[in-house]
């Protein structure tokens, strides 16, 4: 009997709780405002067994409530991103430091204008500024190409693509296959019969013989066999700098010898040389290792002038030869360190501007590897491969420059095209 009373009391409590909850729920529904279209959406959901994507519906609601100004701002941001991507592509293709700096300034200014002004006015101003800066940049590039005092004053235009469908190229390919199967003795014998230089490694001999038959075949076919000569003169430079046997990581190299060997690309002869020693400032005392390596004594640099004065003397000598005015010229080295490291670092130490004519140069070792199909090798190995002995004292600037010039003259003799193939790396 007592258990029945407990059960009735518990059941009554549950019923009362349900009644109170339903009453409270109905009151809340009556007070809440109705959402337009809610009944239709519920009916459509009830009719369709497929559930709608809540993420997609949320995006639709956000886009529907977004104002036209916000939509226009989003479009402008997209166009800005596209402009930035096009500018980055242009920087990678041209590799011009001035273009990169101008594009960076444009990006900052454009972003500021978009934040401060209306989007339509910002776009108009951005386009006008880009056109103005683009015209200024084009004029600078045109002036740079027409200034006669730089090595880039006379650069041949890109040659038209060759028609390799001509039968002569098949003939040349068969001839090259025969040459590739020749041993060194056969190569030397053939070159001797043609009154050509038969000294050098097998790769050099093959390249020399192939070039001869190439010219011969093209001439017979009535095609041009002339190799374009881009510059009247080459200024071969090989600087020497301060060093230690083990250079510290923060060691600053200073130029102590600045030589120039002038090569006439038409006659393939050395016409003149220039040599000057430089007095270092940061490390005025040469290490014993540096003196033994370069054979430059302490007294030679002590009585020498500092680099800015030496560079002025060098440029005065170059002008006296008509370089940059009467004759076009290019800097030539056997590696990139002379221009890209030593000269650039020295100009920063001396607080002078880097010479414009040395921003691009010819890396002879690159040309050597391309012509003779070899790996990039140092100066002594290049000389050995073409059958020449090193003349002078190794690691002495003027002697190294003379030997690099000998390699350049042999490349010209073997039909190589000497053109700018390296440029200054901005730091």
Short mmCIF file of C-alpha atoms in Angstrom, two decimals:
data_model
loop_
_atom_site.label_atom_id
_atom_site.label_comp_id
_atom_site.label_asym_id
_atom_site.label_seq_id
_atom_site.Cartn_x
_atom_site.Cartn_y
_atom_site.Cartn_z
CA UNK A 1 0.00 0.00 0.00
CA UNK A 2 2.84 2.36 0.84
CA UNK A 3 4.57 1.56 -2.48
CA UNK A 4 1.43 2.43 -4.45
CA UNK A 5 1.25 5.85 -2.77
CA UNK A 6 4.92 6.54 -3.66
CA UNK A 7 4.27 5.59 -7.28
CA UNK A 8 1.20 7.86 -7.56
CA UNK A 9 3.13 10.80 -6.05
CA UNK A 10 6.07 10.30 -8.44
CA UNK A 11 3.78 10.06 -11.48
CA UNK A 12 1.91 13.23 -10.44
CA UNK A 13 5.22 15.11 -10.11
CA UNK A 14 6.23 14.09 -13.63
CA UNK A 15 2.90 15.21 -15.09
CA UNK A 16 3.05 18.58 -13.36
CA UNK A 17 6.61 19.14 -14.66
CA UNK A 18 5.54 18.36 -18.23
CA UNK A 19 2.60 20.76 -18.04
CA UNK A 20 4.81 23.59 -16.69
CA UNK A 21 7.46 23.02 -19.42
CA UNK A 22 4.88 23.03 -22.24
CA UNK A 23 3.34 26.24 -20.91
CA UNK A 24 6.76 27.92 -20.72
CA UNK A 25 7.66 26.77 -24.26
CA UNK A 26 4.45 28.07 -25.80
CA UNK A 27 5.04 31.46 -24.19
CA UNK A 28 8.53 31.75 -25.72
CA UNK A 29 7.26 30.88 -29.21
CA UNK A 30 4.60 33.54 -28.95
CA UNK A 31 7.12 36.24 -27.92
CA UNK A 32 9.76 35.45 -30.65
CA UNK A 33 9.38 37.29 -34.01
CA UNK A 34 8.81 35.11 -37.02
CA UNK A 35 11.54 34.78 -39.72
CA UNK A 36 10.32 35.41 -43.28
CA UNK A 37 10.40 32.31 -45.40
CA UNK A 38 10.92 30.03 -42.41
CA UNK A 39 7.68 28.12 -42.94
CA UNK A 40 8.44 27.70 -46.62
CA UNK A 41 11.93 26.42 -45.90
CA UNK A 42 10.55 23.94 -43.34
CA UNK A 43 7.98 22.73 -45.83
CA UNK A 44 10.61 22.32 -48.54
CA UNK A 45 12.79 20.41 -46.09
CA UNK A 46 9.84 18.23 -45.20
CA UNK A 47 9.12 17.54 -48.86
CA UNK A 48 12.73 16.75 -49.84
CA UNK A 49 14.42 13.74 -48.31
CA UNK A 50 17.87 15.29 -49.02
CA UNK A 51 19.41 17.55 -46.38
CA UNK A 52 20.68 20.98 -47.46
CA UNK A 53 24.35 21.88 -47.00
CA UNK A 54 24.47 24.24 -43.96
CA UNK A 55 27.86 25.63 -45.07
CA UNK A 56 26.56 26.51 -48.52
CA UNK A 57 23.42 28.12 -47.14
CA UNK A 58 25.52 30.15 -44.71
CA UNK A 59 27.66 31.41 -47.58
CA UNK A 60 24.54 32.33 -49.54
CA UNK A 61 23.12 34.28 -46.60
CA UNK A 62 26.42 36.11 -46.09
CA UNK A 63 26.71 37.01 -49.77
CA UNK A 64 23.06 38.13 -49.86
CA UNK A 65 23.56 40.42 -46.86
CA UNK A 66 26.93 41.76 -48.11
CA UNK A 67 26.75 45.35 -49.34
CA UNK A 68 27.85 46.32 -52.88
CA UNK A 69 30.78 48.28 -51.42
CA UNK A 70 32.17 45.16 -49.76
CA UNK A 71 31.74 43.17 -52.98
CA UNK A 72 33.57 45.86 -54.94
CA UNK A 73 36.33 45.91 -52.30
CA UNK A 74 36.77 42.16 -52.68
CA UNK A 75 37.02 42.50 -56.45
CA UNK A 76 39.60 45.26 -56.06
CA UNK A 77 41.63 43.09 -53.70
CA UNK A 78 41.59 40.30 -56.28
CA UNK A 79 42.76 42.67 -58.99
CA UNK A 80 45.51 43.94 -56.67
CA UNK A 81 46.70 40.38 -56.09
CA UNK A 82 46.75 39.77 -59.85
CA UNK A 83 48.74 42.96 -60.37
CA UNK A 84 51.23 41.83 -57.73
CA UNK A 85 51.59 38.41 -59.34
CA UNK A 86 52.18 39.98 -62.78
CA UNK A 87 54.76 42.31 -61.25
CA UNK A 88 56.54 39.38 -59.60
CA UNK A 89 56.62 37.49 -62.91
CA UNK A 90 58.06 40.54 -64.63
CA UNK A 91 60.77 40.81 -61.97
CA UNK A 92 61.73 37.13 -62.44
CA UNK A 93 61.88 37.47 -66.23
CA UNK A 94 63.83 40.74 -66.44
CA UNK A 95 65.87 40.43 -63.25
CA UNK A 96 66.21 44.24 -63.03
CA UNK A 97 66.83 45.74 -59.59
CA UNK A 98 65.17 49.03 -60.52
CA UNK A 99 61.99 47.27 -61.62
CA UNK A 100 61.83 45.36 -58.33
CA UNK A 101 62.21 48.55 -56.30
CA UNK A 102 59.60 50.38 -58.37
CA UNK A 103 57.11 47.52 -58.07
CA UNK A 104 57.60 47.42 -54.29
CA UNK A 105 56.91 51.16 -54.04
CA UNK A 106 53.83 50.80 -56.24
CA UNK A 107 52.44 48.01 -54.09
CA UNK A 108 52.79 50.01 -50.86
CA UNK A 109 51.28 53.15 -52.36
CA UNK A 110 48.39 51.29 -53.94
CA UNK A 111 47.52 49.57 -50.67
CA UNK A 112 47.52 52.91 -48.81
CA UNK A 113 45.24 54.44 -51.41
CA UNK A 114 42.78 51.57 -51.20
CA UNK A 115 42.54 51.97 -47.42
CA UNK A 116 42.09 55.75 -47.47
CA UNK A 117 40.00 56.48 -50.56
CA UNK A 118 37.01 55.10 -52.35
CA UNK A 119 37.71 51.99 -54.40
CA UNK A 120 36.79 53.48 -57.75
CA UNK A 121 39.07 56.52 -57.27
CA UNK A 122 41.85 54.29 -55.99
CA UNK A 123 41.75 52.15 -59.12
CA UNK A 124 41.91 55.22 -61.38
CA UNK A 125 44.87 56.65 -59.48
CA UNK A 126 46.61 53.29 -59.41
CA UNK A 127 46.32 52.88 -63.19
CA UNK A 128 47.57 56.40 -63.85
CA UNK A 129 50.54 55.93 -61.54
CA UNK A 130 51.44 52.62 -63.12
CA UNK A 131 51.34 54.16 -66.59
CA UNK A 132 53.46 57.09 -65.46
CA UNK A 133 56.07 54.94 -63.73
CA UNK A 134 56.03 52.48 -66.59
CA UNK A 135 56.82 55.29 -69.04
CA UNK A 136 59.60 56.56 -66.79
CA UNK A 137 61.08 53.09 -66.53
CA UNK A 138 60.92 52.54 -70.30
CA UNK A 139 62.72 55.84 -70.85
CA UNK A 140 65.42 54.80 -68.36
CA UNK A 141 65.86 51.48 -70.13
CA UNK A 142 66.07 53.26 -73.50
CA UNK A 143 68.70 55.68 -72.18
CA UNK A 144 70.66 52.77 -70.69
CA UNK A 145 70.73 51.03 -74.08
CA UNK A 146 71.77 54.15 -75.97
CA UNK A 147 74.46 55.43 -73.61
CA UNK A 148 77.74 54.79 -75.47
CA UNK A 149 79.93 54.72 -72.35
CA UNK A 150 78.76 51.29 -71.21
CA UNK A 151 79.60 47.82 -72.37
CA UNK A 152 75.93 47.24 -73.13
CA UNK A 153 75.96 50.00 -75.76
CA UNK A 154 76.33 47.56 -78.61
CA UNK A 155 74.38 44.37 -78.06
CA UNK A 156 73.20 42.39 -81.03
CA UNK A 157 69.50 41.82 -81.35
CA UNK A 158 68.19 38.31 -80.91
CA UNK A 159 68.94 36.22 -83.98
CA UNK A 160 65.92 34.76 -85.83
CA UNK A 161 65.16 31.09 -85.17
CA UNK A 162 66.94 28.68 -87.48
CA UNK A 163 65.12 26.36 -89.83
CA UNK A 164 66.55 22.99 -88.82
CA UNK A 165 64.45 21.25 -91.47
CA UNK A 166 67.10 22.16 -94.07
CA UNK A 167 68.93 19.04 -95.35
CA UNK A 168 72.29 20.54 -94.42
CA UNK A 169 71.58 20.01 -90.71
CA UNK A 170 71.06 16.31 -91.24
CA UNK A 171 74.38 16.19 -93.08
CA UNK A 172 76.05 18.01 -90.19
CA UNK A 173 74.50 15.62 -87.68
CA UNK A 174 75.90 12.59 -89.52
CA UNK A 175 79.32 14.25 -89.69
CA UNK A 176 79.26 15.01 -85.98
CA UNK A 177 78.45 11.37 -85.27
CA UNK A 178 81.55 10.30 -87.18
CA UNK A 179 83.68 12.84 -85.31
CA UNK A 180 82.37 11.62 -81.94
CA UNK A 181 83.62 8.09 -82.77
CA UNK A 182 87.13 9.26 -83.65
CA UNK A 183 90.04 8.67 -81.29
CA UNK A 184 92.49 11.42 -80.34
CA UNK A 185 95.03 10.41 -83.01
CA UNK A 186 92.39 10.50 -85.74
CA UNK A 187 91.20 13.91 -84.58
CA UNK A 188 94.74 15.29 -84.59
CA UNK A 189 95.41 13.85 -88.05
CA UNK A 190 92.25 15.38 -89.52
CA UNK A 191 92.97 18.78 -87.96
CA UNK A 192 96.54 18.69 -89.24
CA UNK A 193 95.35 17.96 -92.77
CA UNK A 194 93.05 20.98 -92.52
CA UNK A 195 95.93 23.17 -91.24
CA UNK A 196 94.12 23.69 -87.93
CA UNK A 197 95.42 23.63 -84.38
CA UNK A 198 95.61 19.98 -83.32
CA UNK A 199 96.64 20.59 -79.70
CA UNK A 200 94.30 19.95 -76.80
CA UNK A 201 92.07 17.37 -75.20
CA UNK A 202 89.73 15.09 -77.13
CA UNK A 203 86.67 17.24 -76.36
CA UNK A 204 88.44 20.38 -77.56
CA UNK A 205 89.62 18.66 -80.75
CA UNK A 206 86.11 17.38 -81.47
CA UNK A 207 84.59 20.81 -80.99
CA UNK A 208 87.20 22.42 -83.21
CA UNK A 209 86.70 19.88 -86.01
CA UNK A 210 82.90 20.07 -85.78
CA UNK A 211 82.99 23.85 -86.04
CA UNK A 212 85.15 23.66 -89.18
CA UNK A 213 82.80 21.27 -90.97
CA UNK A 214 79.80 23.25 -89.78
CA UNK A 215 81.09 26.43 -91.43
CA UNK A 216 81.97 24.48 -94.56
CA UNK A 217 78.53 22.83 -94.83
CA UNK A 218 76.62 26.06 -94.20
CA UNK A 219 78.68 27.89 -96.83
CA UNK A 220 77.99 25.16 -99.41
CA UNK A 221 74.26 25.37 -98.65
CA UNK A 222 74.29 29.14 -99.11
CA UNK A 223 73.51 29.80 -95.43
CA UNK A 224 75.28 32.26 -93.18
CA UNK A 225 78.14 30.71 -91.23
CA UNK A 226 79.39 33.91 -89.59
CA UNK A 227 79.49 33.92 -85.78
CA UNK A 228 78.13 37.26 -84.47
CA UNK A 229 80.70 39.45 -82.73
CA UNK A 230 78.88 41.43 -80.06
CA UNK A 231 81.78 43.60 -78.86
CA UNK A 232 84.83 45.21 -80.43
CA UNK A 233 86.98 44.67 -77.36
CA UNK A 234 87.17 42.53 -74.25
CA UNK A 235 88.50 43.92 -70.98
CA UNK A 236 89.78 40.83 -69.21
CA UNK A 237 90.00 41.39 -65.45
CA UNK A 238 91.33 39.14 -62.70
CA UNK A 239 91.65 40.96 -59.37
CA UNK A 240 93.69 39.90 -56.36
CA UNK A 241 92.45 40.60 -52.85
CA UNK A 242 93.60 40.36 -49.26
CA UNK A 243 93.19 36.93 -47.71
CA UNK A 244 94.35 34.61 -44.97
CA UNK A 245 95.16 30.93 -45.03
CA UNK A 246 91.87 30.31 -43.18
CA UNK A 247 89.54 33.27 -43.67
CA UNK A 248 87.26 34.09 -40.71
CA UNK A 249 83.58 34.15 -41.52
CA UNK A 250 83.46 37.96 -41.16
CA UNK A 251 86.69 38.61 -43.06
CA UNK A 252 86.45 41.47 -45.57
CA UNK A 253 88.45 41.02 -48.77
CA UNK A 254 90.00 44.19 -50.21
CA UNK A 255 91.37 44.46 -53.74
CA UNK A 256 95.16 44.83 -53.82
CA UNK A 257 95.73 44.38 -57.59
CA UNK A 258 93.46 45.59 -60.39
CA UNK A 259 94.67 44.53 -63.88
CA UNK A 260 92.98 44.87 -67.28
CA UNK A 261 94.03 43.09 -70.49
CA UNK A 262 92.57 44.58 -73.66
CA UNK A 263 91.70 42.01 -76.38
CA UNK A 264 90.67 42.99 -79.91
CA UNK A 265 87.91 40.57 -80.92
CA UNK A 266 88.45 41.28 -84.62
CA UNK A 267 92.19 40.65 -84.78
CA UNK A 268 92.12 38.24 -81.80
CA UNK A 269 95.19 39.88 -80.33
CA UNK A 270 96.12 41.53 -77.03
CA UNK A 271 96.49 45.23 -77.76
CA UNK A 272 97.36 46.66 -74.35
CA UNK A 273 97.40 45.99 -70.62
CA UNK A 274 96.79 48.03 -67.47
CA UNK A 275 97.93 47.14 -63.98
CA UNK A 276 97.70 48.97 -60.67
CA UNK A 277 98.12 47.97 -57.04
CA UNK A 278 95.68 49.15 -54.36
CA UNK A 279 96.30 50.07 -50.75
CA UNK A 280 93.93 48.19 -48.39
CA UNK A 281 92.30 50.13 -45.58
CA UNK A 282 90.57 47.62 -43.30
CA UNK A 283 93.42 45.07 -43.40
CA UNK A 284 96.43 47.22 -44.36
CA UNK A 285 98.97 44.56 -43.39
CA UNK A 286 99.04 41.60 -45.79
CA UNK A 287 99.19 38.15 -44.30
CA UNK A 288 102.20 35.98 -45.02
CA UNK A 289 99.95 33.55 -46.87
CA UNK A 290 98.60 36.34 -49.10
CA UNK A 291 102.10 37.54 -50.00
CA UNK A 292 103.28 34.04 -50.86
CA UNK A 293 100.15 33.27 -52.88
CA UNK A 294 100.01 36.44 -54.97
CA UNK A 295 103.71 37.42 -54.93
CA UNK A 296 102.60 40.92 -53.93
CA UNK A 297 104.80 42.37 -51.21
CA UNK A 298 103.81 44.69 -48.41
CA UNK A 299 105.87 47.52 -49.90
CA UNK A 300 103.91 47.28 -53.20
CA UNK A 301 100.60 48.05 -51.50
CA UNK A 302 102.03 50.52 -49.00
CA UNK A 303 103.10 52.91 -51.74
CA UNK A 304 100.00 52.31 -53.85
CA UNK A 305 96.87 54.49 -53.94
CA UNK A 306 93.51 53.50 -52.50
CA UNK A 307 90.95 51.77 -54.69
CA UNK A 308 88.74 54.77 -55.63
CA UNK A 309 91.76 56.54 -57.12
CA UNK A 310 92.91 53.36 -58.89
CA UNK A 311 89.45 52.92 -60.41
CA UNK A 312 89.59 56.47 -61.74
CA UNK A 313 92.95 55.76 -63.37
CA UNK A 314 91.53 52.56 -64.88
CA UNK A 315 88.51 54.32 -66.36
CA UNK A 316 90.71 57.13 -67.71
CA UNK A 317 92.85 54.49 -69.46
CA UNK A 318 89.74 52.81 -70.89
CA UNK A 319 88.47 56.13 -72.26
CA UNK A 320 91.83 56.80 -73.87
CA UNK A 321 91.33 53.56 -75.85
CA UNK A 322 87.95 54.76 -77.11
CA UNK A 323 86.03 52.17 -75.10
CA UNK A 324 82.40 53.13 -74.69
CA UNK A 325 82.61 55.92 -77.27
CA UNK A 326 84.26 54.69 -80.48
CA UNK A 327 84.31 51.02 -79.61
CA UNK A 328 81.96 48.70 -77.71
CA UNK A 329 83.43 46.50 -75.02
CA UNK A 330 82.58 43.96 -72.37
CA UNK A 331 84.20 42.79 -69.14
CA UNK A 332 85.47 39.19 -69.22
CA UNK A 333 86.55 37.01 -66.30
CA UNK A 334 87.09 33.32 -65.64
CA UNK A 335 84.52 33.20 -62.79
CA UNK A 336 81.88 35.35 -61.11
CA UNK A 337 83.86 36.13 -57.94
CA UNK A 338 85.90 38.99 -59.42
CA UNK A 339 82.85 41.13 -60.18
CA UNK A 340 80.11 39.70 -57.99
CA UNK A 341 82.16 39.44 -54.78
CA UNK A 342 85.46 41.33 -54.75
CA UNK A 343 84.54 44.39 -56.82
CA UNK A 344 81.08 44.73 -55.28
CA UNK A 345 82.46 44.38 -51.75
CA UNK A 346 85.28 46.83 -52.46
CA UNK A 347 82.85 49.45 -53.75
CA UNK A 348 80.84 49.16 -50.55
CA UNK A 349 83.98 49.42 -48.42
CA UNK A 350 85.17 52.46 -50.40
CA UNK A 351 81.64 53.94 -50.36
CA UNK A 352 81.53 54.45 -54.12
CA UNK A 353 78.96 53.39 -56.69
CA UNK A 354 79.45 50.16 -58.57
CA UNK A 355 80.60 50.77 -62.21
CA UNK A 356 77.72 50.50 -64.66
CA UNK A 357 79.85 48.85 -67.34
CA UNK A 358 80.65 45.97 -64.95
CA UNK A 359 77.08 45.03 -64.05
CA UNK A 360 77.16 42.35 -66.74
CA UNK A 361 80.12 40.39 -67.97
CA UNK A 362 81.30 37.33 -69.93
CA UNK A 363 82.24 34.31 -67.87
CA UNK A 364 84.87 32.62 -70.04
CA UNK A 365 84.66 29.32 -68.15
CA UNK A 366 80.93 29.08 -68.99
CA UNK A 367 81.62 29.68 -72.68
CA UNK A 368 84.45 27.14 -72.57
CA UNK A 369 82.20 24.46 -71.08
CA UNK A 370 79.42 25.12 -73.61
CA UNK A 371 81.66 25.12 -76.67
CA UNK A 372 83.79 22.10 -75.82
CA UNK A 373 81.07 20.16 -73.95
CA UNK A 374 83.04 19.85 -70.72
CA UNK A 375 82.44 20.59 -67.06
CA UNK A 376 83.25 23.97 -65.55
CA UNK A 377 86.97 23.80 -64.85
CA UNK A 378 89.51 26.27 -63.37
CA UNK A 379 91.98 28.36 -65.34
CA UNK A 380 94.90 25.93 -65.37
CA UNK A 381 92.67 23.06 -66.52
CA UNK A 382 91.21 25.15 -69.34
CA UNK A 383 94.72 25.92 -70.55
CA UNK A 384 95.68 22.25 -70.40
CA UNK A 385 92.57 21.28 -72.38
CA UNK A 386 93.43 23.61 -75.25
CA UNK A 387 97.10 22.57 -75.21
CA UNK A 388 98.56 25.72 -73.65
CA UNK A 389 100.92 26.11 -70.71
CA UNK A 390 100.37 28.73 -68.03
CA UNK A 391 102.49 31.79 -68.73
CA UNK A 392 103.69 33.82 -65.75
CA UNK A 393 103.08 33.53 -62.04
CA UNK A 394 99.82 31.84 -60.91
CA UNK A 395 97.55 33.94 -58.66
CA UNK A 396 99.15 37.14 -59.88
CA UNK A 397 96.37 39.29 -61.30
CA UNK A 398 98.01 40.52 -64.48
CA UNK A 399 99.34 37.04 -65.37
CA UNK A 400 95.99 35.37 -64.70
CA UNK A 401 94.27 37.99 -66.87
CA UNK A 402 96.71 37.40 -69.73
CA UNK A 403 96.07 33.66 -69.62
CA UNK A 404 92.30 34.18 -69.54
CA UNK A 405 92.73 36.40 -72.60
CA UNK A 406 94.62 33.59 -74.37
CA UNK A 407 91.67 31.26 -73.73
CA UNK A 408 89.23 33.88 -75.01
CA UNK A 409 91.26 34.31 -78.21
CA UNK A 410 91.31 30.55 -78.78
CA UNK A 411 87.54 30.40 -78.25
CA UNK A 412 87.12 33.11 -80.89
CA UNK A 413 89.41 31.16 -83.19
CA UNK A 414 87.31 28.03 -82.72
CA UNK A 415 84.10 29.88 -83.60
CA UNK A 416 82.69 30.57 -80.14
CA UNK A 417 80.15 33.33 -79.59
CA UNK A 418 81.24 35.56 -76.74
CA UNK A 419 78.24 37.33 -75.24
CA UNK A 420 77.15 38.50 -71.80
CA UNK A 421 76.20 35.49 -69.69
CA UNK A 422 76.34 36.73 -66.08
CA UNK A 423 75.13 39.77 -64.18
CA UNK A 424 75.62 41.37 -60.79
CA UNK A 425 73.76 39.78 -57.90
CA UNK A 426 72.17 42.51 -55.74
CA UNK A 427 72.99 42.31 -52.04
#
